[in-house]
Amino acid sequence: MSLSYILQELDDPDFSDIQVEDETGGFAADKTLRLLVSTLYTSWRPAQGATFLAAVRVAIVDSRHRPTTVTPDLFLAQAIIPADEWWKPTRRLYDLSYFGKPPELVLDLVTRLGQPEAQAARHQTYEQLGVTYRVVYDPCRLCSDQAVTVFERQGDRLTARTDAKLPQLGLGLALQRGVFEGRDDTWLRWIDADGKPLLTGDELADFWRRQATAAAAACQAPSGNA
């Protein structure tokens, strides 16, 4: 008997009991992370023109002193250029023995309830690796009463800040309502040191389109001396 036949025989089937153990965050997480990374490459200009690498769900490995591996949802590293042969197994990950420094920032999305021990262990791993900032984004407030928490390195520890600023990077984070890739929602956005949001590719294109339209209109306007 086929599945389609069984479903036809059901009267208003209810699949609410089906639970899927999803740690990825699904469509929402995918778009959120893509927005964050693409916006950096579109609009962020680090101090002194430094290069940077922003990546989604790439493992960080420390093979120098201990076999430590952790995979944040996003990381940002300054003054870093991936290897030319980045398909090689030894060059696919962010290995501190190769790059020589930890990422400045890691970001984790909270998509499930509980697991405080695992979160504490992850936090300790980031402290051991030497990252400067850890961001925890909890959009549904599953584990915290605030959506965005920024931890900043103080000595050997990552300590929670009272705001969502990242002063050593000249960046910050804020929640903003808007449209990204056709989806109207509240998004986690990068902001600069003055609190202005970094523009996405679509927003930047729209800005220059409006500039060009205004310039063309000014050129076509009749002269006041005519």
Tab-separated table of C-alpha atoms in Angstrom:
chain	number	residue	atom	x	y	z
A	1	MET	CA	0.000	0.000	0.000
A	2	SER	CA	1.451	3.369	-1.012
A	3	LEU	CA	1.990	6.291	1.362
A	4	SER	CA	-0.238	8.520	-0.809
A	5	TYR	CA	-3.092	6.049	-0.452
A	6	ILE	CA	-2.697	5.951	3.326
A	7	LEU	CA	-2.773	9.756	3.526
A	8	GLN	CA	-5.927	9.872	1.416
A	9	GLU	CA	-7.622	7.550	3.922
A	10	LEU	CA	-6.712	9.800	6.874
A	11	ASP	CA	-9.251	12.381	7.978
A	12	ASP	CA	-7.374	15.658	8.563
A	13	PRO	CA	-4.009	14.075	9.461
A	14	ASP	CA	-2.099	15.733	12.305
A	15	PHE	CA	1.683	15.684	12.167
A	16	SER	CA	2.212	17.949	15.189
A	17	ASP	CA	3.689	15.052	17.182
A	18	ILE	CA	6.538	14.594	14.733
A	19	GLN	CA	9.707	16.069	16.247
A	20	VAL	CA	12.782	16.750	14.172
A	21	GLU	CA	16.069	17.172	16.009
A	22	ASP	CA	17.434	20.068	13.981
A	23	GLU	CA	20.592	21.802	15.133
A	24	THR	CA	21.060	23.875	11.974
A	25	GLY	CA	18.254	26.384	12.455
A	26	GLY	CA	16.914	25.604	8.999
A	27	PHE	CA	15.918	28.291	6.517
A	28	ALA	CA	16.005	31.147	9.031
A	29	ALA	CA	19.560	30.397	10.149
A	30	ASP	CA	20.735	29.910	6.587
A	31	LYS	CA	19.491	33.353	5.534
A	32	THR	CA	20.723	35.048	8.706
A	33	LEU	CA	24.248	33.728	8.326
A	34	ARG	CA	24.325	34.527	4.610
A	35	LEU	CA	23.235	38.103	5.342
A	36	LEU	CA	25.973	38.548	7.944
A	37	VAL	CA	28.791	37.183	5.790
A	38	SER	CA	27.726	38.805	2.504
A	39	THR	CA	27.290	42.193	4.178
A	40	LEU	CA	30.840	42.090	5.531
A	41	TYR	CA	32.258	41.436	2.080
A	42	THR	CA	30.026	44.087	0.533
A	43	SER	CA	30.405	46.956	2.972
A	44	TRP	CA	33.032	46.404	5.663
A	45	ARG	CA	36.412	48.052	5.279
A	46	PRO	CA	38.677	47.090	8.204
A	47	ALA	CA	41.197	49.552	9.591
A	48	GLN	CA	44.401	49.972	7.573
A	49	GLY	CA	42.815	48.009	4.749
A	50	ALA	CA	43.433	44.670	6.427
A	51	THR	CA	42.282	41.516	4.687
A	52	PHE	CA	39.742	39.340	6.450
A	53	LEU	CA	38.053	35.968	6.227
A	54	ALA	CA	34.424	35.398	7.202
A	55	ALA	CA	33.072	31.863	7.019
A	56	VAL	CA	29.960	29.899	7.941
A	57	ARG	CA	30.169	26.577	9.806
A	58	VAL	CA	33.839	25.918	9.153
A	59	ALA	CA	35.627	24.107	11.962
A	60	ILE	CA	38.378	25.783	13.970
A	61	VAL	CA	41.194	23.400	14.844
A	62	ASP	CA	44.120	23.814	17.213
A	63	SER	CA	46.563	21.033	16.446
A	64	ARG	CA	49.562	22.826	17.967
A	65	HIS	CA	49.209	21.766	21.592
A	66	ARG	CA	45.993	19.761	21.861
A	67	PRO	CA	43.470	18.210	19.469
A	68	THR	CA	40.807	20.902	19.893
A	69	THR	CA	38.046	21.299	17.325
A	70	VAL	CA	34.958	23.504	17.471
A	71	THR	CA	32.573	24.633	14.724
A	72	PRO	CA	30.924	28.019	15.259
A	73	ASP	CA	28.044	29.080	13.055
A	74	LEU	CA	30.183	31.986	11.832
A	75	PHE	CA	33.681	33.274	12.417
A	76	LEU	CA	35.570	36.397	11.409
A	77	ALA	CA	39.348	36.578	11.225
A	78	GLN	CA	41.412	39.610	10.227
A	79	ALA	CA	44.686	39.600	8.285
A	80	ILE	CA	43.942	36.105	6.999
A	81	ILE	CA	43.997	34.702	3.461
A	82	PRO	CA	42.956	31.082	2.784
A	83	ALA	CA	45.474	28.720	1.246
A	84	ASP	CA	45.565	28.563	-2.553
A	85	GLU	CA	44.922	24.813	-2.419
A	86	TRP	CA	42.013	25.055	-0.002
A	87	TRP	CA	40.426	21.818	-1.197
A	88	LYS	CA	43.245	19.824	0.372
A	89	PRO	CA	42.097	18.103	3.586
A	90	THR	CA	44.814	19.829	5.609
A	91	ARG	CA	43.744	23.274	4.361
A	92	ARG	CA	39.949	23.027	4.477
A	93	LEU	CA	39.633	24.036	8.123
A	94	TYR	CA	40.802	27.011	10.159
A	95	ASP	CA	43.883	25.456	11.738
A	96	LEU	CA	45.704	27.723	14.177
A	97	SER	CA	48.952	25.925	13.388
A	98	TYR	CA	48.660	27.186	9.799
A	99	PHE	CA	47.121	30.647	10.257
A	100	GLY	CA	49.035	31.408	13.441
A	101	LYS	CA	46.200	33.186	15.264
A	102	PRO	CA	42.617	32.590	16.375
A	103	PRO	CA	39.661	34.317	14.725
A	104	GLU	CA	38.747	37.637	16.298
A	105	LEU	CA	35.066	36.712	16.469
A	106	VAL	CA	32.903	33.609	16.639
A	107	LEU	CA	29.105	33.572	16.539
A	108	ASP	CA	26.781	30.800	17.690
A	109	LEU	CA	23.070	30.539	16.917
A	110	VAL	CA	20.873	29.058	19.646
A	111	THR	CA	18.386	26.725	17.983
A	112	ARG	CA	17.573	24.262	20.775
A	113	LEU	CA	16.601	24.316	24.423
A	114	GLY	CA	18.862	23.113	27.185
A	115	GLN	CA	22.363	21.651	26.890
A	116	PRO	CA	23.932	24.104	29.386
A	117	GLU	CA	26.910	21.815	29.926
A	118	ALA	CA	27.651	21.695	26.210
A	119	GLN	CA	27.374	25.474	25.949
A	120	ALA	CA	29.706	25.938	28.914
A	121	ALA	CA	32.243	23.569	27.367
A	122	ARG	CA	32.041	25.412	24.045
A	123	HIS	CA	32.538	28.747	25.799
A	124	GLN	CA	35.615	27.383	27.580
A	125	THR	CA	37.010	26.111	24.286
A	126	TYR	CA	36.729	29.578	22.763
A	127	GLU	CA	38.542	30.995	25.787
A	128	GLN	CA	41.336	28.456	25.347
A	129	LEU	CA	41.605	29.178	21.635
A	130	GLY	CA	42.053	32.889	22.371
A	131	VAL	CA	39.200	34.442	20.402
A	132	THR	CA	38.532	38.113	21.156
A	133	TYR	CA	34.726	38.068	20.883
A	134	ARG	CA	32.044	35.467	21.181
A	135	VAL	CA	28.511	36.358	20.053
A	136	VAL	CA	25.517	34.267	21.082
A	137	TYR	CA	22.432	34.938	18.984
A	138	ASP	CA	19.274	33.542	20.579
A	139	PRO	CA	16.464	34.862	18.335
A	140	CYS	CA	13.713	32.898	20.096
A	141	ARG	CA	15.191	33.580	23.553
A	142	LEU	CA	15.369	29.893	24.321
A	143	CYS	CA	18.237	30.186	26.789
A	144	SER	CA	18.393	33.895	27.614
A	145	ASP	CA	16.113	36.881	28.081
A	146	GLN	CA	18.024	38.796	25.411
A	147	ALA	CA	18.507	37.910	21.772
A	148	VAL	CA	22.132	39.042	21.397
A	149	THR	CA	24.912	38.600	23.942
A	150	VAL	CA	28.487	39.670	23.238
A	151	PHE	CA	31.374	38.272	25.253
A	152	GLU	CA	34.718	40.115	25.125
A	153	ARG	CA	38.093	38.797	26.171
A	154	GLN	CA	39.285	40.110	29.510
A	155	GLY	CA	42.565	38.422	30.299
A	156	ASP	CA	41.969	34.701	29.842
A	157	ARG	CA	38.195	34.909	30.089
A	158	LEU	CA	35.341	35.861	27.786
A	159	THR	CA	33.141	38.202	29.803
A	160	ALA	CA	29.659	39.406	28.838
A	161	ARG	CA	29.394	43.017	27.746
A	162	THR	CA	26.442	45.211	28.614
A	163	ASP	CA	25.985	46.115	24.939
A	164	ALA	CA	26.454	44.479	21.547
A	165	LYS	CA	29.500	46.474	20.466
A	166	LEU	CA	32.747	45.041	19.122
A	167	PRO	CA	35.076	48.017	19.586
A	168	GLN	CA	38.307	46.260	18.603
A	169	LEU	CA	36.756	45.534	15.219
A	170	GLY	CA	35.002	48.885	14.808
A	171	LEU	CA	31.739	46.967	14.540
A	172	GLY	CA	28.627	46.178	16.511
A	173	LEU	CA	25.433	44.190	16.140
A	174	ALA	CA	21.790	45.265	16.170
A	175	LEU	CA	18.372	43.852	15.368
A	176	GLN	CA	16.676	45.662	12.512
A	177	ARG	CA	13.441	45.157	10.615
A	178	GLY	CA	13.854	44.968	6.866
A	179	VAL	CA	13.811	42.888	3.707
A	180	PHE	CA	16.597	40.511	2.717
A	181	GLU	CA	16.319	38.245	-0.306
A	182	GLY	CA	12.574	38.852	-0.433
A	183	ARG	CA	11.960	38.073	3.248
A	184	ASP	CA	10.554	40.828	5.493
A	185	ASP	CA	11.722	40.055	9.014
A	186	THR	CA	13.792	41.226	11.948
A	187	TRP	CA	17.429	40.576	11.073
A	188	LEU	CA	20.680	40.541	12.983
A	189	ARG	CA	22.756	43.257	11.304
A	190	TRP	CA	26.288	44.584	11.535
A	191	ILE	CA	26.587	48.247	12.482
A	192	ASP	CA	29.621	50.502	12.293
A	193	ALA	CA	31.209	52.470	15.137
A	194	ASP	CA	28.624	55.235	14.642
A	195	GLY	CA	25.697	52.828	14.872
A	196	LYS	CA	24.874	52.893	11.155
A	197	PRO	CA	24.022	49.519	9.579
A	198	LEU	CA	26.395	48.079	7.028
A	199	LEU	CA	24.517	47.832	3.744
A	200	THR	CA	23.705	44.588	2.006
A	201	GLY	CA	24.427	44.238	-1.692
A	202	ASP	CA	20.810	45.005	-2.575
A	203	GLU	CA	20.744	48.056	-0.296
A	204	LEU	CA	23.986	49.367	-1.758
A	205	ALA	CA	22.711	48.885	-5.303
A	206	ASP	CA	19.468	50.666	-4.406
A	207	PHE	CA	21.434	53.564	-2.859
A	208	TRP	CA	23.501	54.120	-6.000
A	209	ARG	CA	20.404	53.716	-8.178
A	210	ARG	CA	18.705	56.521	-6.272
A	211	GLN	CA	21.860	58.635	-6.500
A	212	ALA	CA	21.994	58.152	-10.251
A	213	THR	CA	18.293	58.975	-10.617
A	214	ALA	CA	18.703	62.151	-8.578
A	215	ALA	CA	21.764	63.196	-10.606
A	216	ALA	CA	19.928	62.576	-13.883
A	217	ALA	CA	16.929	64.586	-12.683
A	218	ALA	CA	19.202	67.462	-11.687
A	219	CYS	CA	20.822	67.496	-15.130
A	220	GLN	CA	17.421	67.595	-16.852
A	221	ALA	CA	15.989	70.357	-14.679
A	222	PRO	CA	15.661	73.726	-16.512
A	223	SER	CA	18.237	76.332	-15.598
A	224	GLY	CA	17.012	79.211	-13.477
A	225	ASN	CA	18.683	81.709	-15.868
A	226	ALA	CA	16.928	80.432	-19.002
